[in-house]
Coordinates of C-alpha atoms in Angstrom, one line a residue:
X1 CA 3.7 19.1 -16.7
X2 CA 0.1 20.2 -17.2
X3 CA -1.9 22.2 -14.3
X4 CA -4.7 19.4 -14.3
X5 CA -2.1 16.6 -13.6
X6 CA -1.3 17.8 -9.9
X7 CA -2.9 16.7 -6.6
X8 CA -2.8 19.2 -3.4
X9 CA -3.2 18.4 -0.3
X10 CA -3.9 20.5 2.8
X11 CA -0.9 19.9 4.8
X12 CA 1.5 20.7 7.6
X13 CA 3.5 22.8 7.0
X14 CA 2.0 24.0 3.8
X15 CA 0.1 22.1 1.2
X16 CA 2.1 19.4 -0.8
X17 CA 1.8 19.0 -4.4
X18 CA 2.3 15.9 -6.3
X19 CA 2.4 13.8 -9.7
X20 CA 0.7 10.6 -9.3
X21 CA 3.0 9.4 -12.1
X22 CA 5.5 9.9 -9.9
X23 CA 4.5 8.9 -6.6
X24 CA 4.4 5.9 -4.6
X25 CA 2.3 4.8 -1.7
X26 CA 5.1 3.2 1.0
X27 CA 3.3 0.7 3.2
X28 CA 5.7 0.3 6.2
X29 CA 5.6 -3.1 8.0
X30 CA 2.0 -3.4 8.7
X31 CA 2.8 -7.1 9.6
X32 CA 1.5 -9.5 12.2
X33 CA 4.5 -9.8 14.6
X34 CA 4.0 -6.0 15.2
X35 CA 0.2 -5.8 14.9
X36 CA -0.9 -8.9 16.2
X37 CA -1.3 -10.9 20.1
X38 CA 1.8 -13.7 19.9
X39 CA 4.2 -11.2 18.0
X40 CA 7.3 -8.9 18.6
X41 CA 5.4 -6.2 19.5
X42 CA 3.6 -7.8 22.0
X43 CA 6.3 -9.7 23.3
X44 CA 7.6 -6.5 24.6
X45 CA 4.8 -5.8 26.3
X46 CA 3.5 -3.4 24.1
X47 CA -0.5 -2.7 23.5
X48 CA -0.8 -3.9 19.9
X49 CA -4.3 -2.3 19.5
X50 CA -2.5 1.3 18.9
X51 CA -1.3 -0.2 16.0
X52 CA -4.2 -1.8 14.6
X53 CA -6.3 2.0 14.7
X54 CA -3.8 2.1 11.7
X55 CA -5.3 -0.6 9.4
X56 CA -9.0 1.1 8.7
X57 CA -7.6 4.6 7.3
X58 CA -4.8 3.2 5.7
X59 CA -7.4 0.1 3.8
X60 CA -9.1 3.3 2.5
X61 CA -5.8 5.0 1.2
X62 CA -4.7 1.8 -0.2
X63 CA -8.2 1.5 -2.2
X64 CA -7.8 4.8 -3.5
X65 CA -4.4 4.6 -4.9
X66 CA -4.9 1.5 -6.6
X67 CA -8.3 2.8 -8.4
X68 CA -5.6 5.6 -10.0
X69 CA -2.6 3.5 -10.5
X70 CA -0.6 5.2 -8.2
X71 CA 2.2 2.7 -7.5
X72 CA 2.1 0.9 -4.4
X73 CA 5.2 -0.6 -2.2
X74 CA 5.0 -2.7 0.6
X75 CA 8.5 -3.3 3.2
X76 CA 8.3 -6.1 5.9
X77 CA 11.3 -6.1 8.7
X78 CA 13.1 -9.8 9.4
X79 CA 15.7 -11.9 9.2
X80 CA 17.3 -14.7 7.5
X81 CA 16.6 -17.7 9.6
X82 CA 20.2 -18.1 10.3
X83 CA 19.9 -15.1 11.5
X84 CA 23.3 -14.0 9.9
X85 CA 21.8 -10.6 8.8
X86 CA 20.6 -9.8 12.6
X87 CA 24.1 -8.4 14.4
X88 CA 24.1 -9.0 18.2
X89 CA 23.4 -4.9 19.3
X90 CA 19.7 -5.7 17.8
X91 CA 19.3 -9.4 18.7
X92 CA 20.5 -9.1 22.4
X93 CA 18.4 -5.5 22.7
X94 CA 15.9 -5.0 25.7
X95 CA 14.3 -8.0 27.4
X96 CA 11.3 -9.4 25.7
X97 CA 9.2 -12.6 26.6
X98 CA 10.5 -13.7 23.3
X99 CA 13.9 -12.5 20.9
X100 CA 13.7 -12.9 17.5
X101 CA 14.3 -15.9 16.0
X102 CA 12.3 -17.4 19.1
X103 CA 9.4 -19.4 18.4
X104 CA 6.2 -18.1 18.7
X105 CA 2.1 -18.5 18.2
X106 CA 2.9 -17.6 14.3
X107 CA 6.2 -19.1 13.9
X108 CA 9.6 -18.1 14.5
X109 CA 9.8 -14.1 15.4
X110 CA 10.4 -11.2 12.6
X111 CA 11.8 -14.6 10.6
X112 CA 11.3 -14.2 6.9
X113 CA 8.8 -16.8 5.5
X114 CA 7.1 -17.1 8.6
X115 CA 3.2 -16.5 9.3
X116 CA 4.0 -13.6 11.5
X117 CA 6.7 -12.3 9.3
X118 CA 4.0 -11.3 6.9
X119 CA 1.6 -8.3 6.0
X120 CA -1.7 -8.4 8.0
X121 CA -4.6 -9.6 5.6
X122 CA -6.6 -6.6 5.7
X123 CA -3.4 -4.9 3.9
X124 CA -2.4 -7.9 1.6
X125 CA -0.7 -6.9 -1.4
X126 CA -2.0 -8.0 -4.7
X127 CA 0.5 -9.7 -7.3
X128 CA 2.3 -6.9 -8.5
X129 CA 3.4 -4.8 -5.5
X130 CA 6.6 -5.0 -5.1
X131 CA 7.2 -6.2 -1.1
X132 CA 10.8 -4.9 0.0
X133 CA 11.9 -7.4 2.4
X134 CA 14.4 -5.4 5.1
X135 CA 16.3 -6.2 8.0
X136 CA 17.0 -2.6 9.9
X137 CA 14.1 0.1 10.5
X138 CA 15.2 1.9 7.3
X139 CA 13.5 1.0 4.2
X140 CA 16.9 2.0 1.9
X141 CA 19.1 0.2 4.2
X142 CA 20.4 -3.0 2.6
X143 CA 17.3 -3.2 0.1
X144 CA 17.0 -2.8 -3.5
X145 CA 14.1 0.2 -2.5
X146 CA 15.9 3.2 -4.1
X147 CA 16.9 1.1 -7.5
X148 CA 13.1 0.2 -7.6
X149 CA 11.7 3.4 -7.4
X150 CA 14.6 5.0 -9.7
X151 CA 13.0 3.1 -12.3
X152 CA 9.7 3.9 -12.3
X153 CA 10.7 7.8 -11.6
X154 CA 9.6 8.2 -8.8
X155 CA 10.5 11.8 -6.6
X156 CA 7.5 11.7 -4.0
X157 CA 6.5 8.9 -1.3
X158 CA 3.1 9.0 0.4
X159 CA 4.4 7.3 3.5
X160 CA 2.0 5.0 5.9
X161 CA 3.3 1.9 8.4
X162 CA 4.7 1.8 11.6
X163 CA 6.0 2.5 14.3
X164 CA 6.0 6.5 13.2
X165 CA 9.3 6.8 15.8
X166 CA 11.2 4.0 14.8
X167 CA 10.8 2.6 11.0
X168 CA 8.8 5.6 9.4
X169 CA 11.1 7.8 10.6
X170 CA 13.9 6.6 9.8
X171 CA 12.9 5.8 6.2
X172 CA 11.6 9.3 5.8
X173 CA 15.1 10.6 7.2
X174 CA 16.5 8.4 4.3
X175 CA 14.2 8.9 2.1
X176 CA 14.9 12.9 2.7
X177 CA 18.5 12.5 2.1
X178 CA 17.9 11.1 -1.1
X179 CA 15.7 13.8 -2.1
X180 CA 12.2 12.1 -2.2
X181 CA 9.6 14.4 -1.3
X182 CA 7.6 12.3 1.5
X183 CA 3.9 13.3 3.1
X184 CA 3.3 11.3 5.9
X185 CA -0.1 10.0 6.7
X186 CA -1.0 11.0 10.4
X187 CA -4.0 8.3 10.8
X188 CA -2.1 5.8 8.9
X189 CA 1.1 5.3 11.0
X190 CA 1.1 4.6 14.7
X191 CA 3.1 3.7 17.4
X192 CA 3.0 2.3 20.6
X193 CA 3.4 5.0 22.8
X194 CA 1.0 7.9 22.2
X195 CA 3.4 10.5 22.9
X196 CA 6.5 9.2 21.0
X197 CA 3.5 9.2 18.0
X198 CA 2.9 13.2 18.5
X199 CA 6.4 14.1 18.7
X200 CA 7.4 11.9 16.0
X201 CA 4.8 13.7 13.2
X202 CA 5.9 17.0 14.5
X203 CA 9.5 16.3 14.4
X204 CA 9.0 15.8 10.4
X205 CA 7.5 18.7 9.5
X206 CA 8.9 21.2 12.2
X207 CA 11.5 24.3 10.8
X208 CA 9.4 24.3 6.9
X209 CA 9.6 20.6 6.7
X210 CA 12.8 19.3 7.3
X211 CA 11.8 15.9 6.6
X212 CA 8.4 16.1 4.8
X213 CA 4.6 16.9 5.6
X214 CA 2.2 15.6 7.7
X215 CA -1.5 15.3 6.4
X216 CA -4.7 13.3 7.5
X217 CA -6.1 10.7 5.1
X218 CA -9.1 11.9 4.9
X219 CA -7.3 15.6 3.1
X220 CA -5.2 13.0 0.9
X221 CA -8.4 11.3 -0.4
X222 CA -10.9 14.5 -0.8
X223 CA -8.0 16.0 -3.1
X224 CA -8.0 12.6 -5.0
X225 CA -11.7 12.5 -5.8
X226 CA -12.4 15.8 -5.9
X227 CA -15.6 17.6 -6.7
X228 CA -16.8 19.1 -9.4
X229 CA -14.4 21.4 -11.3
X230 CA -11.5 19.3 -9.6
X231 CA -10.5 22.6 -6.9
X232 CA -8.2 20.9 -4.9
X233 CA -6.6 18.7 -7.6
X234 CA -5.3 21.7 -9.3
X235 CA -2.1 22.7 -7.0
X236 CA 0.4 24.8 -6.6
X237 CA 3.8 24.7 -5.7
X238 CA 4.7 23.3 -2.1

């Protein structure tokens, strides 16, 4: 693989190195039951705005990794609308104003084909990015994800979405057992709870990285359009 063909990016807990050939950009449920008033999130009394601080950076990452062709995956969490796929420990959890599979301002909670089921428009995929449709936190769990990015080769996952605790970790923790090589986006995951957030991003790349890195958009997209005599796109090893 040629010098020239690498991207670096400043990162925690060293810089990560990777082939846009063969990396994706993972867009974890940015969708309007957990982004928007009327929706999951909110029906557990959560502060949806944290969330939405999410959508500017990651509308700028998005941007960027379509103008190189960097493929670009989208996952959305629901149910069937039997609800057959939804066992009881996560249907009966906690004790929101509304359970899935309630009705709600945007249809029928986390139900797949419903208006709140979907991606939030600023995010919208375009025709042909793939949209994994899952129905735990993981992104590998009972989804055709791995098979898909087996064949287009890809090793390394530039990973956005939320909640950073709760979905993006776990599908980084999967993703790390299956030997993907994942930088996570500070600015472009988010949670509700501030602190859960911190720990979260430190958790992945605490002891060399256990999980993966943690960079800020703004690194990721300086060491895509780099300046003159391309500096930063000419990396290393991690």
């Amino acid at each position: 693989m040629a010098q020239e063909q690498l991207v670096r990016v400043p990162a925690r807990p060293s810089a990560y190195t990777f082939e846009p050939a063969t990396t994706a950009l993972l867009v974890i449920d940015m969708q309007r039951d957990f982004l928007e008033p009327g929706g999951f999130g909110e029906s557990l009394g959560n502060d949806v705005t944290l969330l939405r601080r999410t959508i500017a950076p990651l509308r700028g990452v998005l941007a960027a990794a379509r103008a190189i062709g960097l493929t670009v995956v989208h996952t959305r969490e629901g149910h069937l609308p039997d609800l057959s796929d939804c066992p009881p420990a996560k249907l009966q959890r906690g004790a929101p104003s509304r359970r899935i599979g309630d009705p709600g301002p945007n249809g029928r909670i986390l139900i797949r084909g419903e208006y709140g089921h979907d991606i939030v428009d600023e995010l919208a995929p375009t025709a042909d990015e793939p949209v994994i449709d899952k129905p735990g936190k993981g992104a590998f769990y009972a989804t055709d994800l791995d098979g898909l990015l087996g064949e287009r080769s890809i090793t390394s996952l530039l990973v956005t979405g939320v909640t950073t605790e709760v979905c993006v970790h776990t599908t980084v923790r999967e993703a790390n057992d299956r030997g993907y090589e994942c930088l996570v986006l500070a600015d472009c995951v988010g949670s509700y709870f501030p602190q859960f957030h911190a720990v979260g991003l430190a958790m992945i790349a605490a002891q060399g990285g256990i999980f993966g890195w943690v960079a800020e958009s703004a690194d990721l997209l300086a060491a895509l359009t780099p300046s003159a005599g391309g500096g930063e796109r000419r990396g290393g090893s991690r």
